[in-house]
PDB file of C-alpha atoms in Angstrom:
ATOM      1  CA  MET A   1     -20.649  -5.813 -82.918  1.00 48.00           C
ATOM      2  CA  SER A   2     -20.661  -7.686 -79.627  1.00 59.00           C
ATOM      3  CA  ASN A   3     -17.530  -9.665 -80.569  1.00 88.00           C
ATOM      4  CA  LEU A   4     -15.583  -6.394 -80.702  1.00 97.00           C
ATOM      5  CA  LYS A   5     -15.902  -6.088 -76.915  1.00 97.00           C
ATOM      6  CA  GLY A   6     -14.170  -8.399 -74.516  1.00 98.00           C
ATOM      7  CA  LYS A   7     -12.043  -8.969 -71.479  1.00 98.00           C
ATOM      8  CA  VAL A   8      -8.741 -10.798 -71.174  1.00 98.00           C
ATOM      9  CA  GLU A   9      -7.529 -11.828 -67.749  1.00 98.00           C
ATOM     10  CA  THR A  10      -4.990 -13.885 -65.874  1.00 98.00           C
ATOM     11  CA  GLU A  11      -3.832 -14.467 -62.304  1.00 98.00           C
ATOM     12  CA  ILE A  12      -0.348 -14.808 -60.872  1.00 98.00           C
ATOM     13  CA  GLU A  13       0.883 -15.629 -57.398  1.00 97.00           C
ATOM     14  CA  ILE A  14       3.159 -13.027 -55.854  1.00 97.00           C
ATOM     15  CA  ASN A  15       5.110 -13.067 -52.615  1.00 95.00           C
ATOM     16  CA  ALA A  16       4.213  -9.490 -51.699  1.00 95.00           C
ATOM     17  CA  GLY A  17       1.342  -8.798 -49.361  1.00 95.00           C
ATOM     18  CA  VAL A  18      -1.883  -7.208 -50.547  1.00 96.00           C
ATOM     19  CA  GLU A  19      -1.174  -3.746 -49.079  1.00 96.00           C
ATOM     20  CA  LYS A  20       2.386  -3.549 -50.408  1.00 95.00           C
ATOM     21  CA  TYR A  21       1.375  -4.477 -53.958  1.00 96.00           C
ATOM     22  CA  TYR A  22      -1.719  -2.255 -53.970  1.00 97.00           C
ATOM     23  CA  ASN A  23       0.044   0.776 -52.503  1.00 95.00           C
ATOM     24  CA  ILE A  24       2.859   0.848 -55.082  1.00 95.00           C
ATOM     25  CA  TRP A  25       0.246   1.984 -57.595  1.00 95.00           C
ATOM     26  CA  LYS A  26      -0.306   5.072 -55.422  1.00 94.00           C
ATOM     27  CA  GLN A  27       3.420   5.744 -55.859  1.00 94.00           C
ATOM     28  CA  ALA A  28       3.501   5.002 -59.579  1.00 95.00           C
ATOM     29  CA  HIS A  29       6.457   7.333 -60.122  1.00 95.00           C
ATOM     30  CA  HIS A  30       8.637   4.545 -58.628  1.00 96.00           C
ATOM     31  CA  ILE A  31       7.512   1.902 -61.142  1.00 97.00           C
ATOM     32  CA  PRO A  32       9.938   2.903 -63.971  1.00 97.00           C
ATOM     33  CA  ASN A  33      12.832   2.406 -61.517  1.00 97.00           C
ATOM     34  CA  ILE A  34      11.517  -1.057 -60.610  1.00 97.00           C
ATOM     35  CA  ALA A  35      10.223  -2.298 -63.986  1.00 97.00           C
ATOM     36  CA  GLY A  36      12.417  -0.259 -66.344  1.00 96.00           C
ATOM     37  CA  ASP A  37      12.504  -2.922 -69.064  1.00 97.00           C
ATOM     38  CA  HIS A  38       8.757  -2.477 -69.448  1.00 98.00           C
ATOM     39  CA  ILE A  39       7.946   1.031 -68.161  1.00 98.00           C
ATOM     40  CA  GLN A  40      10.352   3.801 -69.145  1.00 98.00           C
ATOM     41  CA  GLY A  41       8.481   6.685 -67.560  1.00 98.00           C
ATOM     42  CA  VAL A  42       5.281   7.900 -65.966  1.00 98.00           C
ATOM     43  CA  ASP A  43       4.138  11.500 -65.571  1.00 97.00           C
ATOM     44  CA  CYS A  44       1.288  12.900 -63.519  1.00 96.00           C
ATOM     45  CA  HIS A  45      -0.673  15.506 -65.516  1.00 95.00           C
ATOM     46  CA  GLU A  46      -3.645  16.186 -63.223  1.00 94.00           C
ATOM     47  CA  GLY A  47      -4.260  15.511 -59.556  1.00 92.00           C
ATOM     48  CA  ASP A  48      -1.562  13.608 -57.730  1.00 91.00           C
ATOM     49  CA  TRP A  49      -0.012  10.149 -57.549  1.00 91.00           C
ATOM     50  CA  HIS A  50      -2.126   8.674 -54.769  1.00 88.00           C
ATOM     51  CA  THR A  51      -5.594  10.113 -55.303  1.00 88.00           C
ATOM     52  CA  HIS A  52      -8.527   8.726 -57.258  1.00 88.00           C
ATOM     53  CA  GLY A  53      -8.952  10.617 -60.521  1.00 93.00           C
ATOM     54  CA  GLY A  54      -5.311  11.483 -61.181  1.00 94.00           C
ATOM     55  CA  VAL A  55      -4.312  11.598 -64.852  1.00 97.00           C
ATOM     56  CA  LYS A  56      -1.036   9.926 -65.810  1.00 97.00           C
ATOM     57  CA  SER A  57       0.807   9.102 -69.005  1.00 98.00           C
ATOM     58  CA  TRP A  58       2.949   5.978 -69.202  1.00 98.00           C
ATOM     59  CA  LYS A  59       5.857   5.309 -71.569  1.00 98.00           C
ATOM     60  CA  TYR A  60       6.117   1.551 -72.074  1.00 98.00           C
ATOM     61  CA  THR A  61       7.662  -1.128 -74.271  1.00 98.00           C
ATOM     62  CA  VAL A  62       5.676  -4.171 -75.383  1.00 97.00           C
ATOM     63  CA  ASP A  63       7.066  -6.752 -77.813  1.00 94.00           C
ATOM     64  CA  GLY A  64      10.009  -4.443 -78.565  1.00 96.00           C
ATOM     65  CA  THR A  65       7.793  -1.502 -79.532  1.00 97.00           C
ATOM     66  CA  SER A  66       7.607   1.722 -77.524  1.00 98.00           C
ATOM     67  CA  GLY A  67       4.273   3.321 -76.795  1.00 98.00           C
ATOM     68  CA  VAL A  68       2.467   5.902 -74.692  1.00 98.00           C
ATOM     69  CA  PHE A  69      -0.715   5.331 -72.681  1.00 98.00           C
ATOM     70  CA  LYS A  70      -2.677   8.099 -70.948  1.00 98.00           C
ATOM     71  CA  GLU A  71      -5.209   7.172 -68.277  1.00 98.00           C
ATOM     72  CA  LYS A  72      -7.356   8.409 -65.436  1.00 98.00           C
ATOM     73  CA  VAL A  73      -6.881   6.212 -62.383  1.00 97.00           C
ATOM     74  CA  GLU A  74      -9.502   4.802 -60.039  1.00 97.00           C
ATOM     75  CA  PHE A  75      -8.410   3.397 -56.679  1.00 96.00           C
ATOM     76  CA  ASP A  76     -10.848   0.911 -55.151  1.00 97.00           C
ATOM     77  CA  ASP A  77      -9.444   0.801 -51.615  1.00 96.00           C
ATOM     78  CA  ALA A  78     -12.107  -1.617 -50.348  1.00 97.00           C
ATOM     79  CA  ASN A  79     -11.338  -4.245 -53.006  1.00 98.00           C
ATOM     80  CA  LYS A  80      -7.643  -3.371 -53.513  1.00 98.00           C
ATOM     81  CA  ALA A  81      -8.091  -2.744 -57.227  1.00 98.00           C
ATOM     82  CA  VAL A  82      -6.459  -0.160 -59.470  1.00 98.00           C
ATOM     83  CA  ILE A  83      -8.395   0.676 -62.633  1.00 98.00           C
ATOM     84  CA  LEU A  84      -6.596   2.553 -65.407  1.00 98.00           C
ATOM     85  CA  ASN A  85      -9.260   4.156 -67.598  1.00 98.00           C
ATOM     86  CA  GLY A  86      -7.349   4.741 -70.815  1.00 98.00           C
ATOM     87  CA  PHE A  87      -8.344   7.639 -73.045  1.00 98.00           C
ATOM     88  CA  GLU A  88      -5.326   8.479 -75.216  1.00 98.00           C
ATOM     89  CA  GLY A  89      -2.235   6.819 -76.643  1.00 98.00           C
ATOM     90  CA  ASP A  90      -0.960   4.185 -79.025  1.00 98.00           C
ATOM     91  CA  VAL A  91      -3.415   1.451 -77.977  1.00 98.00           C
ATOM     92  CA  PHE A  92      -6.217   3.598 -79.372  1.00 99.00           C
ATOM     93  CA  ASN A  93      -4.921   2.916 -82.879  1.00 98.00           C
ATOM     94  CA  GLU A  94      -6.530  -0.523 -82.396  1.00 98.00           C
ATOM     95  CA  TYR A  95      -8.981  -0.167 -79.503  1.00 99.00           C
ATOM     96  CA  LYS A  96     -11.911   2.134 -78.797  1.00 98.00           C
ATOM     97  CA  VAL A  97     -11.990   1.140 -75.095  1.00 98.00           C
ATOM     98  CA  PHE A  98      -8.936   0.028 -73.106  1.00 99.00           C
ATOM     99  CA  LYS A  99      -9.158  -0.429 -69.338  1.00 99.00           C
ATOM    100  CA  PRO A 100      -6.410  -2.383 -67.501  1.00 99.00           C
ATOM    101  CA  VAL A 101      -7.222  -3.518 -63.951  1.00 99.00           C
ATOM    102  CA  TYR A 102      -4.719  -4.601 -61.289  1.00 98.00           C
ATOM    103  CA  HIS A 103      -6.624  -6.363 -58.489  1.00 98.00           C
ATOM    104  CA  VAL A 104      -4.841  -8.016 -55.576  1.00 98.00           C
ATOM    105  CA  VAL A 105      -6.330 -10.462 -53.062  1.00 98.00           C
ATOM    106  CA  PRO A 106      -4.871 -12.587 -50.267  1.00 97.00           C
ATOM    107  CA  ASN A 107      -3.543 -15.941 -51.403  1.00 96.00           C
ATOM    108  CA  PRO A 108      -5.891 -18.649 -50.067  1.00 94.00           C
ATOM    109  CA  LYS A 109      -2.795 -20.825 -49.563  1.00 91.00           C
ATOM    110  CA  GLY A 110      -1.809 -18.378 -46.831  1.00 87.00           C
ATOM    111  CA  ARG A 111       1.417 -16.823 -48.127  1.00 90.00           C
ATOM    112  CA  GLY A 112       1.629 -13.786 -50.388  1.00 94.00           C
ATOM    113  CA  SER A 113      -1.133 -12.628 -52.692  1.00 97.00           C
ATOM    114  CA  ILE A 114      -2.843 -13.271 -55.989  1.00 98.00           C
ATOM    115  CA  ALA A 115      -2.621 -10.508 -58.591  1.00 98.00           C
ATOM    116  CA  LYS A 116      -5.679 -10.659 -60.840  1.00 98.00           C
ATOM    117  CA  LEU A 117      -4.803  -8.806 -64.021  1.00 99.00           C
ATOM    118  CA  SER A 118      -7.338  -7.943 -66.691  1.00 99.00           C
ATOM    119  CA  ILE A 119      -8.081  -5.625 -69.570  1.00 99.00           C
ATOM    120  CA  GLU A 120     -11.582  -4.672 -70.632  1.00 99.00           C
ATOM    121  CA  TYR A 121     -11.509  -3.578 -74.253  1.00 99.00           C
ATOM    122  CA  GLU A 122     -13.422  -2.785 -77.397  1.00 98.00           C
ATOM    123  CA  LYS A 123     -11.643  -3.323 -80.713  1.00 98.00           C
ATOM    124  CA  LEU A 124     -11.966  -0.789 -83.538  1.00 98.00           C
ATOM    125  CA  ASN A 125     -12.592  -3.617 -86.018  1.00 97.00           C
ATOM    126  CA  GLU A 126     -12.622  -7.408 -86.424  1.00 96.00           C
ATOM    127  CA  GLY A 127      -8.998  -7.492 -87.605  1.00 96.00           C
ATOM    128  CA  VAL A 128      -7.642  -6.327 -84.246  1.00 98.00           C
ATOM    129  CA  PRO A 129      -6.424  -9.121 -81.940  1.00 97.00           C
ATOM    130  CA  PRO A 130      -7.383  -9.300 -78.263  1.00 97.00           C
ATOM    131  CA  PRO A 131      -4.853  -7.359 -76.132  1.00 98.00           C
ATOM    132  CA  ASP A 132      -3.026 -10.485 -74.894  1.00 98.00           C
ATOM    133  CA  LYS A 133       0.391  -8.846 -75.315  1.00 98.00           C
ATOM    134  CA  TYR A 134      -0.691  -6.070 -72.950  1.00 98.00           C
ATOM    135  CA  VAL A 135      -1.824  -8.566 -70.303  1.00 98.00           C
ATOM    136  CA  LYS A 136       1.625 -10.168 -70.654  1.00 98.00           C
ATOM    137  CA  LEU A 137       3.089  -6.691 -70.056  1.00 98.00           C
ATOM    138  CA  MET A 138       0.981  -6.414 -66.881  1.00 98.00           C
ATOM    139  CA  VAL A 139       2.288  -9.823 -65.740  1.00 98.00           C
ATOM    140  CA  ASN A 140       5.891  -8.756 -66.372  1.00 98.00           C
ATOM    141  CA  ILE A 141       5.415  -5.498 -64.454  1.00 98.00           C
ATOM    142  CA  SER A 142       3.834  -7.398 -61.550  1.00 97.00           C
ATOM    143  CA  LYS A 143       6.718  -9.894 -61.487  1.00 97.00           C
ATOM    144  CA  ASP A 144       9.268  -7.054 -61.471  1.00 97.00           C
ATOM    145  CA  LEU A 145       7.422  -5.380 -58.591  1.00 96.00           C
ATOM    146  CA  ASP A 146       7.383  -8.660 -56.679  1.00 95.00           C
ATOM    147  CA  VAL A 147      11.147  -9.150 -57.136  1.00 95.00           C
ATOM    148  CA  HIS A 148      11.689  -5.584 -55.924  1.00 94.00           C
ATOM    149  CA  PHE A 149       9.531  -6.132 -52.838  1.00 91.00           C
ATOM    150  CA  GLY A 150      11.579  -9.239 -52.038  1.00 85.00           C
ATOM    151  CA  LYS A 151      14.733  -7.096 -51.959  1.00 76.00           C
ATOM    152  CA  ALA A 152      13.190  -4.279 -49.904  1.00 61.00           C
TER     153      ALA A 152
END
């Protein structure tokens, strides 16, 4: 059973500062306009955009396939982390637990930031692959946000 649970993670350097990258997640309704190839829509169902505990549903495309993901957000202001606690949507055809985390820290090289992207998961069965394609989606969204911030 223990090999059904796991965590996939990666890091990317971004030019945006910590606050700018972190705060866009509190204005998630802008993300489809910035990363439209990957996120086609986001709706707030409970709470609001910028408060811990808000419930949102995301329409996304990964590997050419459209999907929906519903989550309850946690904002960790002290650590600049956004935790999307998934509870409904297409990923749950393969996963029992699905929790993407966007965590941003200052770049030790001095310029920009490091986006630490991860997904904690539990597969429904042994035949399900780790959610690498979803981490790639997170990387692509982060890169699109970074390009947008460079234009702003």
